[in-house]
Amino acid sequence: MSEVKVTKDLENCKLIIEYTANGPKDKVWKAYADKDWFEKWWGPEGWETTAKEFNFAPGG
């Protein structure tokens, strides 16, 4: 089963979302890391998402 953990760090202006997905690692990674895949599933039906850039480096 998928799990979501949300942590707010107001002092440092950070919102940390940890999501444990139930699925094949390669497809889960692509769903988040590939902007074209991400735009297709992110948000509720009828919602339009435009992803500009993903940077998975520390501090990115």
JSON list of N, CA and C in Angstrom, two decimals:
[
{"chain": "A", "resi": 1, "resn": "MET", "atom": "N", "xyz": [0.84, -1.18, 0.00]},
{"chain": "A", "resi": 1, "resn": "MET", "atom": "CA", "xyz": [0.00, 0.00, 0.00]},
{"chain": "A", "resi": 1, "resn": "MET", "atom": "C", "xyz": [0.88, 1.24, 0.00]},
{"chain": "A", "resi": 2, "resn": "SER", "atom": "N", "xyz": [0.47, 2.27, -0.69]},
{"chain": "A", "resi": 2, "resn": "SER", "atom": "CA", "xyz": [1.21, 3.53, -0.77]},
{"chain": "A", "resi": 2, "resn": "SER", "atom": "C", "xyz": [1.03, 4.32, 0.52]},
{"chain": "A", "resi": 3, "resn": "GLU", "atom": "N", "xyz": [2.07, 5.05, 0.90]},
{"chain": "A", "resi": 3, "resn": "GLU", "atom": "CA", "xyz": [2.03, 5.88, 2.11]},
{"chain": "A", "resi": 3, "resn": "GLU", "atom": "C", "xyz": [2.56, 7.27, 1.80]},
{"chain": "A", "resi": 4, "resn": "VAL", "atom": "N", "xyz": [2.01, 8.28, 2.48]},
{"chain": "A", "resi": 4, "resn": "VAL", "atom": "CA", "xyz": [2.47, 9.66, 2.33]},
{"chain": "A", "resi": 4, "resn": "VAL", "atom": "C", "xyz": [2.77, 10.22, 3.71]},
{"chain": "A", "resi": 5, "resn": "LYS", "atom": "N", "xyz": [3.93, 10.87, 3.85]},
{"chain": "A", "resi": 5, "resn": "LYS", "atom": "CA", "xyz": [4.30, 11.55, 5.09]},
{"chain": "A", "resi": 5, "resn": "LYS", "atom": "C", "xyz": [4.66, 12.98, 4.73]},
{"chain": "A", "resi": 6, "resn": "VAL", "atom": "N", "xyz": [4.03, 13.96, 5.38]},
{"chain": "A", "resi": 6, "resn": "VAL", "atom": "CA", "xyz": [4.28, 15.37, 5.11]},
{"chain": "A", "resi": 6, "resn": "VAL", "atom": "C", "xyz": [4.89, 16.01, 6.35]},
{"chain": "A", "resi": 7, "resn": "THR", "atom": "N", "xyz": [6.01, 16.70, 6.17]},
{"chain": "A", "resi": 7, "resn": "THR", "atom": "CA", "xyz": [6.68, 17.39, 7.26]},
{"chain": "A", "resi": 7, "resn": "THR", "atom": "C", "xyz": [6.83, 18.86, 6.89]},
{"chain": "A", "resi": 8, "resn": "LYS", "atom": "N", "xyz": [6.38, 19.75, 7.78]},
{"chain": "A", "resi": 8, "resn": "LYS", "atom": "CA", "xyz": [6.54, 21.20, 7.57]},
{"chain": "A", "resi": 8, "resn": "LYS", "atom": "C", "xyz": [7.69, 21.69, 8.44]},
{"chain": "A", "resi": 9, "resn": "ASP", "atom": "N", "xyz": [8.62, 22.40, 7.85]},
{"chain": "A", "resi": 9, "resn": "ASP", "atom": "CA", "xyz": [9.72, 23.03, 8.56]},
{"chain": "A", "resi": 9, "resn": "ASP", "atom": "C", "xyz": [9.58, 24.53, 8.32]},
{"chain": "A", "resi": 10, "resn": "LEU", "atom": "N", "xyz": [8.75, 25.18, 9.12]},
{"chain": "A", "resi": 10, "resn": "LEU", "atom": "CA", "xyz": [8.44, 26.59, 8.91]},
{"chain": "A", "resi": 10, "resn": "LEU", "atom": "C", "xyz": [9.66, 27.48, 9.14]},
{"chain": "A", "resi": 11, "resn": "GLU", "atom": "N", "xyz": [10.51, 27.10, 10.06]},
{"chain": "A", "resi": 11, "resn": "GLU", "atom": "CA", "xyz": [11.70, 27.89, 10.36]},
{"chain": "A", "resi": 11, "resn": "GLU", "atom": "C", "xyz": [12.61, 28.02, 9.14]},
{"chain": "A", "resi": 12, "resn": "ASN", "atom": "N", "xyz": [12.72, 26.95, 8.36]},
{"chain": "A", "resi": 12, "resn": "ASN", "atom": "CA", "xyz": [13.59, 26.95, 7.18]},
{"chain": "A", "resi": 12, "resn": "ASN", "atom": "C", "xyz": [12.81, 27.03, 5.87]},
{"chain": "A", "resi": 13, "resn": "CYS", "atom": "N", "xyz": [11.51, 27.32, 5.95]},
{"chain": "A", "resi": 13, "resn": "CYS", "atom": "CA", "xyz": [10.64, 27.44, 4.76]},
{"chain": "A", "resi": 13, "resn": "CYS", "atom": "C", "xyz": [10.70, 26.20, 3.87]},
{"chain": "A", "resi": 14, "resn": "LYS", "atom": "N", "xyz": [10.52, 25.02, 4.48]},
{"chain": "A", "resi": 14, "resn": "LYS", "atom": "CA", "xyz": [10.57, 23.78, 3.73]},
{"chain": "A", "resi": 14, "resn": "LYS", "atom": "C", "xyz": [9.30, 22.97, 3.94]},
{"chain": "A", "resi": 15, "resn": "LEU", "atom": "N", "xyz": [8.88, 22.33, 2.88]},
{"chain": "A", "resi": 15, "resn": "LEU", "atom": "CA", "xyz": [7.79, 21.36, 2.93]},
{"chain": "A", "resi": 15, "resn": "LEU", "atom": "C", "xyz": [8.37, 20.07, 2.36]},
{"chain": "A", "resi": 16, "resn": "ILE", "atom": "N", "xyz": [8.40, 19.03, 3.17]},
{"chain": "A", "resi": 16, "resn": "ILE", "atom": "CA", "xyz": [8.98, 17.76, 2.75]},
{"chain": "A", "resi": 16, "resn": "ILE", "atom": "C", "xyz": [7.86, 16.74, 2.62]},
{"chain": "A", "resi": 17, "resn": "ILE", "atom": "N", "xyz": [7.74, 16.17, 1.44]},
{"chain": "A", "resi": 17, "resn": "ILE", "atom": "CA", "xyz": [6.72, 15.15, 1.19]},
{"chain": "A", "resi": 17, "resn": "ILE", "atom": "C", "xyz": [7.43, 13.85, 0.87]},
{"chain": "A", "resi": 18, "resn": "GLU", "atom": "N", "xyz": [7.21, 12.84, 1.70]},
{"chain": "A", "resi": 18, "resn": "GLU", "atom": "CA", "xyz": [7.78, 11.52, 1.48]},
{"chain": "A", "resi": 18, "resn": "GLU", "atom": "C", "xyz": [6.65, 10.59, 1.06]},
{"chain": "A", "resi": 19, "resn": "TYR", "atom": "N", "xyz": [6.83, 9.92, -0.06]},
{"chain": "A", "resi": 19, "resn": "TYR", "atom": "CA", "xyz": [5.80, 9.05, -0.61]},
{"chain": "A", "resi": 19, "resn": "TYR", "atom": "C", "xyz": [6.40, 7.69, -0.89]},
{"chain": "A", "resi": 20, "resn": "THR", "atom": "N", "xyz": [5.81, 6.67, -0.32]},
{"chain": "A", "resi": 20, "resn": "THR", "atom": "CA", "xyz": [6.22, 5.30, -0.59]},
{"chain": "A", "resi": 20, "resn": "THR", "atom": "C", "xyz": [5.18, 4.71, -1.53]},
{"chain": "A", "resi": 21, "resn": "ALA", "atom": "N", "xyz": [5.59, 4.43, -2.76]},
{"chain": "A", "resi": 21, "resn": "ALA", "atom": "CA", "xyz": [4.66, 3.95, -3.79]},
{"chain": "A", "resi": 21, "resn": "ALA", "atom": "C", "xyz": [4.70, 2.44, -3.89]},
{"chain": "A", "resi": 22, "resn": "ASN", "atom": "N", "xyz": [3.55, 1.88, -4.21]},
{"chain": "A", "resi": 22, "resn": "ASN", "atom": "CA", "xyz": [3.43, 0.45, -4.41]},
{"chain": "A", "resi": 22, "resn": "ASN", "atom": "C", "xyz": [3.44, 0.19, -5.92]},
{"chain": "A", "resi": 23, "resn": "GLY", "atom": "N", "xyz": [4.61, -0.12, -6.46]},
{"chain": "A", "resi": 23, "resn": "GLY", "atom": "CA", "xyz": [4.72, -0.37, -7.89]},
{"chain": "A", "resi": 23, "resn": "GLY", "atom": "C", "xyz": [6.16, -0.66, -8.27]},
{"chain": "A", "resi": 24, "resn": "PRO", "atom": "N", "xyz": [6.39, -1.04, -9.52]},
{"chain": "A", "resi": 24, "resn": "PRO", "atom": "CA", "xyz": [7.76, -1.31, -9.99]},
{"chain": "A", "resi": 24, "resn": "PRO", "atom": "C", "xyz": [8.61, -0.04, -9.90]},
{"chain": "A", "resi": 25, "resn": "LYS", "atom": "N", "xyz": [9.81, -0.17, -9.34]},
{"chain": "A", "resi": 25, "resn": "LYS", "atom": "CA", "xyz": [10.67, 1.00, -9.12]},
{"chain": "A", "resi": 25, "resn": "LYS", "atom": "C", "xyz": [10.90, 1.81, -10.38]},
{"chain": "A", "resi": 26, "resn": "ASP", "atom": "N", "xyz": [11.14, 1.16, -11.51]},
{"chain": "A", "resi": 26, "resn": "ASP", "atom": "CA", "xyz": [11.44, 1.91, -12.73]},
{"chain": "A", "resi": 26, "resn": "ASP", "atom": "C", "xyz": [10.25, 2.75, -13.19]},
{"chain": "A", "resi": 27, "resn": "LYS", "atom": "N", "xyz": [9.05, 2.24, -13.06]},
{"chain": "A", "resi": 27, "resn": "LYS", "atom": "CA", "xyz": [7.87, 3.01, -13.47]},
{"chain": "A", "resi": 27, "resn": "LYS", "atom": "C", "xyz": [7.54, 4.12, -12.47]},
{"chain": "A", "resi": 28, "resn": "VAL", "atom": "N", "xyz": [7.70, 3.83, -11.18]},
{"chain": "A", "resi": 28, "resn": "VAL", "atom": "CA", "xyz": [7.45, 4.87, -10.17]},
{"chain": "A", "resi": 28, "resn": "VAL", "atom": "C", "xyz": [8.45, 6.01, -10.36]},
{"chain": "A", "resi": 29, "resn": "TRP", "atom": "N", "xyz": [9.72, 5.69, -10.57]},
{"chain": "A", "resi": 29, "resn": "TRP", "atom": "CA", "xyz": [10.73, 6.73, -10.78]},
{"chain": "A", "resi": 29, "resn": "TRP", "atom": "C", "xyz": [10.39, 7.57, -12.01]},
{"chain": "A", "resi": 30, "resn": "LYS", "atom": "N", "xyz": [10.04, 6.90, -13.11]},
{"chain": "A", "resi": 30, "resn": "LYS", "atom": "CA", "xyz": [9.73, 7.62, -14.34]},
{"chain": "A", "resi": 30, "resn": "LYS", "atom": "C", "xyz": [8.50, 8.51, -14.16]},
{"chain": "A", "resi": 31, "resn": "ALA", "atom": "N", "xyz": [7.51, 8.06, -13.39]},
{"chain": "A", "resi": 31, "resn": "ALA", "atom": "CA", "xyz": [6.30, 8.85, -13.16]},
{"chain": "A", "resi": 31, "resn": "ALA", "atom": "C", "xyz": [6.61, 10.16, -12.45]},
{"chain": "A", "resi": 32, "resn": "TYR", "atom": "N", "xyz": [7.65, 10.18, -11.63]},
{"chain": "A", "resi": 32, "resn": "TYR", "atom": "CA", "xyz": [8.06, 11.42, -10.94]},
{"chain": "A", "resi": 32, "resn": "TYR", "atom": "C", "xyz": [9.14, 12.18, -11.68]},
{"chain": "A", "resi": 33, "resn": "ALA", "atom": "N", "xyz": [10.09, 11.48, -12.29]},
{"chain": "A", "resi": 33, "resn": "ALA", "atom": "CA", "xyz": [11.28, 12.13, -12.84]},
{"chain": "A", "resi": 33, "resn": "ALA", "atom": "C", "xyz": [11.12, 12.60, -14.29]},
{"chain": "A", "resi": 34, "resn": "ASP", "atom": "N", "xyz": [10.24, 11.97, -15.04]},
{"chain": "A", "resi": 34, "resn": "ASP", "atom": "CA", "xyz": [10.03, 12.35, -16.44]},
{"chain": "A", "resi": 34, "resn": "ASP", "atom": "C", "xyz": [8.87, 13.35, -16.49]},
{"chain": "A", "resi": 35, "resn": "LYS", "atom": "N", "xyz": [9.18, 14.59, -16.88]},
{"chain": "A", "resi": 35, "resn": "LYS", "atom": "CA", "xyz": [8.16, 15.64, -16.80]},
{"chain": "A", "resi": 35, "resn": "LYS", "atom": "C", "xyz": [6.92, 15.33, -17.64]},
{"chain": "A", "resi": 36, "resn": "ASP", "atom": "N", "xyz": [7.09, 14.64, -18.77]},
{"chain": "A", "resi": 36, "resn": "ASP", "atom": "CA", "xyz": [5.93, 14.28, -19.60]},
{"chain": "A", "resi": 36, "resn": "ASP", "atom": "C", "xyz": [5.02, 13.29, -18.88]},
{"chain": "A", "resi": 37, "resn": "TRP", "atom": "N", "xyz": [5.60, 12.31, -18.21]},
{"chain": "A", "resi": 37, "resn": "TRP", "atom": "CA", "xyz": [4.79, 11.35, -17.43]},
{"chain": "A", "resi": 37, "resn": "TRP", "atom": "C", "xyz": [4.15, 12.07, -16.25]},
{"chain": "A", "resi": 38, "resn": "PHE", "atom": "N", "xyz": [4.93, 12.90, -15.57]},
{"chain": "A", "resi": 38, "resn": "PHE", "atom": "CA", "xyz": [4.44, 13.61, -14.38]},
{"chain": "A", "resi": 38, "resn": "PHE", "atom": "C", "xyz": [3.22, 14.47, -14.72]},
{"chain": "A", "resi": 39, "resn": "GLU", "atom": "N", "xyz": [3.29, 15.18, -15.83]},
{"chain": "A", "resi": 39, "resn": "GLU", "atom": "CA", "xyz": [2.19, 16.06, -16.23]},
{"chain": "A", "resi": 39, "resn": "GLU", "atom": "C", "xyz": [0.91, 15.29, -16.51]},
{"chain": "A", "resi": 40, "resn": "LYS", "atom": "N", "xyz": [1.02, 14.03, -16.90]},
{"chain": "A", "resi": 40, "resn": "LYS", "atom": "CA", "xyz": [-0.17, 13.22, -17.21]},
{"chain": "A", "resi": 40, "resn": "LYS", "atom": "C", "xyz": [-0.94, 12.79, -15.97]},
{"chain": "A", "resi": 41, "resn": "TRP", "atom": "N", "xyz": [-0.26, 12.57, -14.85]},
{"chain": "A", "resi": 41, "resn": "TRP", "atom": "CA", "xyz": [-0.97, 12.00, -13.71]},
{"chain": "A", "resi": 41, "resn": "TRP", "atom": "C", "xyz": [-1.09, 12.94, -12.51]},
{"chain": "A", "resi": 42, "resn": "TRP", "atom": "N", "xyz": [-0.30, 13.99, -12.44]},
{"chain": "A", "resi": 42, "resn": "TRP", "atom": "CA", "xyz": [-0.29, 14.85, -11.25]},
{"chain": "A", "resi": 42, "resn": "TRP", "atom": "C", "xyz": [-1.57, 15.67, -11.18]},
{"chain": "A", "resi": 43, "resn": "GLY", "atom": "N", "xyz": [-2.23, 15.65, -10.05]},
{"chain": "A", "resi": 43, "resn": "GLY", "atom": "CA", "xyz": [-3.42, 16.46, -9.83]},
{"chain": "A", "resi": 43, "resn": "GLY", "atom": "C", "xyz": [-4.70, 15.71, -10.17]},
{"chain": "A", "resi": 44, "resn": "PRO", "atom": "N", "xyz": [-5.83, 16.29, -9.76]},
{"chain": "A", "resi": 44, "resn": "PRO", "atom": "CA", "xyz": [-7.12, 15.65, -10.00]},
{"chain": "A", "resi": 44, "resn": "PRO", "atom": "C", "xyz": [-7.53, 15.74, -11.47]},
{"chain": "A", "resi": 45, "resn": "GLU", "atom": "N", "xyz": [-8.52, 14.93, -11.84]},
{"chain": "A", "resi": 45, "resn": "GLU", "atom": "CA", "xyz": [-9.02, 14.94, -13.22]},
{"chain": "A", "resi": 45, "resn": "GLU", "atom": "C", "xyz": [-9.50, 16.34, -13.59]},
{"chain": "A", "resi": 46, "resn": "GLY", "atom": "N", "xyz": [-9.13, 16.78, -14.78]},
{"chain": "A", "resi": 46, "resn": "GLY", "atom": "CA", "xyz": [-9.49, 18.12, -15.23]},
{"chain": "A", "resi": 46, "resn": "GLY", "atom": "C", "xyz": [-8.43, 19.16, -14.90]},
{"chain": "A", "resi": 47, "resn": "TRP", "atom": "N", "xyz": [-7.46, 18.82, -14.10]},
{"chain": "A", "resi": 47, "resn": "TRP", "atom": "CA", "xyz": [-6.39, 19.71, -13.67]},
{"chain": "A", "resi": 47, "resn": "TRP", "atom": "C", "xyz": [-5.28, 19.65, -14.72]},
{"chain": "A", "resi": 48, "resn": "GLU", "atom": "N", "xyz": [-4.76, 20.79, -15.10]},
{"chain": "A", "resi": 48, "resn": "GLU", "atom": "CA", "xyz": [-3.65, 20.83, -16.06]},
{"chain": "A", "resi": 48, "resn": "GLU", "atom": "C", "xyz": [-2.36, 21.14, -15.33]},
{"chain": "A", "resi": 49, "resn": "THR", "atom": "N", "xyz": [-1.36, 20.31, -15.53]},
{"chain": "A", "resi": 49, "resn": "THR", "atom": "CA", "xyz": [-0.06, 20.49, -14.89]},
{"chain": "A", "resi": 49, "resn": "THR", "atom": "C", "xyz": [0.99, 20.79, -15.95]},
{"chain": "A", "resi": 50, "resn": "THR", "atom": "N", "xyz": [1.82, 21.80, -15.69]},
{"chain": "A", "resi": 50, "resn": "THR", "atom": "CA", "xyz": [2.94, 22.11, -16.56]},
{"chain": "A", "resi": 50, "resn": "THR", "atom": "C", "xyz": [4.20, 22.06, -15.71]},
{"chain": "A", "resi": 51, "resn": "ALA", "atom": "N", "xyz": [5.04, 21.07, -15.96]},
{"chain": "A", "resi": 51, "resn": "ALA", "atom": "CA", "xyz": [6.29, 20.93, -15.22]},
{"chain": "A", "resi": 51, "resn": "ALA", "atom": "C", "xyz": [7.39, 21.64, -16.00]},
{"chain": "A", "resi": 52, "resn": "LYS", "atom": "N", "xyz": [8.19, 22.44, -15.31]},
{"chain": "A", "resi": 52, "resn": "LYS", "atom": "CA", "xyz": [9.26, 23.19, -15.96]},
{"chain": "A", "resi": 52, "resn": "LYS", "atom": "C", "xyz": [10.61, 22.49, -15.85]},
{"chain": "A", "resi": 53, "resn": "GLU", "atom": "N", "xyz": [10.95, 22.06, -14.64]},
{"chain": "A", "resi": 53, "resn": "GLU", "atom": "CA", "xyz": [12.29, 21.49, -14.43]},
{"chain": "A", "resi": 53, "resn": "GLU", "atom": "C", "xyz": [12.28, 20.62, -13.19]},
{"chain": "A", "resi": 54, "resn": "PHE", "atom": "N", "xyz": [12.99, 19.51, -13.24]},
{"chain": "A", "resi": 54, "resn": "PHE", "atom": "CA", "xyz": [13.20, 18.66, -12.08]},
{"chain": "A", "resi": 54, "resn": "PHE", "atom": "C", "xyz": [14.70, 18.62, -11.81]},
{"chain": "A", "resi": 55, "resn": "ASN", "atom": "N", "xyz": [15.07, 18.78, -10.56]},
{"chain": "A", "resi": 55, "resn": "ASN", "atom": "CA", "xyz": [16.48, 18.72, -10.17]},
{"chain": "A", "resi": 55, "resn": "ASN", "atom": "C", "xyz": [16.55, 17.86, -8.92]},
{"chain": "A", "resi": 56, "resn": "PHE", "atom": "N", "xyz": [17.01, 16.63, -9.07]},
{"chain": "A", "resi": 56, "resn": "PHE", "atom": "CA", "xyz": [17.03, 15.70, -7.95]},
{"chain": "A", "resi": 56, "resn": "PHE", "atom": "C", "xyz": [18.36, 15.68, -7.21]},
{"chain": "A", "resi": 57, "resn": "ALA", "atom": "N", "xyz": [19.23, 16.63, -7.50]},
{"chain": "A", "resi": 57, "resn": "ALA", "atom": "CA", "xyz": [20.50, 16.74, -6.79]},
{"chain": "A", "resi": 57, "resn": "ALA", "atom": "C", "xyz": [20.25, 17.33, -5.40]},
{"chain": "A", "resi": 58, "resn": "PRO", "atom": "N", "xyz": [21.09, 17.00, -4.42]},
{"chain": "A", "resi": 58, "resn": "PRO", "atom": "CA", "xyz": [20.93, 17.60, -3.09]},
{"chain": "A", "resi": 58, "resn": "PRO", "atom": "C", "xyz": [20.91, 19.13, -3.21]},
{"chain": "A", "resi": 59, "resn": "GLY", "atom": "N", "xyz": [19.90, 19.73, -2.60]},
{"chain": "A", "resi": 59, "resn": "GLY", "atom": "CA", "xyz": [19.75, 21.18, -2.64]},
{"chain": "A", "resi": 59, "resn": "GLY", "atom": "C", "xyz": [19.09, 21.68, -3.92]},
{"chain": "A", "resi": 60, "resn": "GLY", "atom": "N", "xyz": [18.71, 20.74, -4.82]},
{"chain": "A", "resi": 60, "resn": "GLY", "atom": "CA", "xyz": [18.14, 21.10, -6.13]},
{"chain": "A", "resi": 60, "resn": "GLY", "atom": "C", "xyz": [16.71, 21.55, -6.06]}
]
